[in-house]
Coordinates of C-alpha atoms and ligand atoms in Angstrom, one line a residue:
X3 CA 16.6 83.1 31.0
X4 CA 14.7 84.7 33.8
X5 CA 10.9 84.1 33.5
X6 CA 10.3 87.7 34.4
X7 CA 12.3 89.1 31.5
X8 CA 10.1 90.9 29.1
X9 CA 10.9 90.0 25.5
X10 CA 8.1 92.0 23.8
X11 CA 7.3 95.3 25.5
X12 CA 4.4 96.2 23.2
X13 CA 2.5 93.1 24.1
X14 CA 4.1 92.6 27.6
X15 CA 5.2 89.1 26.8
X16 CA 7.8 87.6 29.1
X17 CA 10.0 84.5 29.0
X18 CA 7.6 82.9 31.4
X19 CA 4.7 83.6 29.0
X20 CA 6.6 82.0 26.1
X21 CA 7.3 78.9 28.4
X22 CA 3.5 78.7 29.2
X23 CA 2.7 78.8 25.5
X24 CA 5.1 76.0 24.7
X25 CA 3.7 74.0 27.7
X26 CA 0.3 74.6 26.2
X27 CA 1.3 73.1 22.8
X28 CA 3.1 75.8 20.8
X29 CA 5.7 74.3 18.6
X30 CA 7.2 77.2 16.6
X31 CA 7.4 81.0 16.4
X32 CA 4.1 81.3 14.7
X33 CA 2.1 79.3 17.3
X34 CA 3.8 81.1 20.2
X35 CA 2.9 84.4 18.4
X36 CA -0.7 83.3 17.9
X37 CA -1.0 82.4 21.6
X38 CA 0.8 85.4 23.1
X39 CA 0.7 88.2 20.6
X40 CA 4.5 88.4 20.7
X41 CA 6.0 90.6 18.0
X42 CA 2.7 91.6 16.5
X43 CA 3.0 95.4 17.0
X44 CA 6.2 97.3 16.3
X45 CA 8.3 94.3 15.3
X46 CA 11.4 95.5 17.1
X47 CA 11.5 92.5 19.3
X48 CA 11.3 90.0 16.4
X49 CA 14.9 88.8 16.4
X50 CA 15.1 88.5 20.2
X51 CA 11.7 86.8 20.3
X52 CA 12.7 84.3 17.6
X53 CA 15.9 83.5 19.4
X54 CA 14.2 83.1 22.8
X55 CA 11.5 80.9 21.3
X56 CA 14.1 78.8 19.5
X57 CA 16.1 78.3 22.7
X58 CA 13.1 77.5 24.9
X59 CA 11.8 75.0 22.3
X60 CA 15.2 73.3 22.2
X61 CA 15.3 73.2 26.0
X62 CA 11.9 71.5 26.1
X63 CA 13.1 68.9 23.6
X64 CA 16.1 67.9 25.7
Ligands
FES60 S1 8.3 95.1 21.3 FE1 7.3 93.3 20.4 S2 6.0 94.1 18.9 FE2 6.9 95.9 19.8

């Protein structure tokens, strides 16, 4: 996933922003959401956000 890819357009949250939240201690969807605001407005990005966060957390745990 490209760091510049925007996952949530409402809150302008990119893959890189999710990675930063994980590096700063986020461990699940909710904590990434609390730190970035991802998927807190229209909700259309929810499935994509959940998938991206799941993948990025799994990569971190490799
Ligand atoms: S695109 Fe993420 S809340 Fe609207």
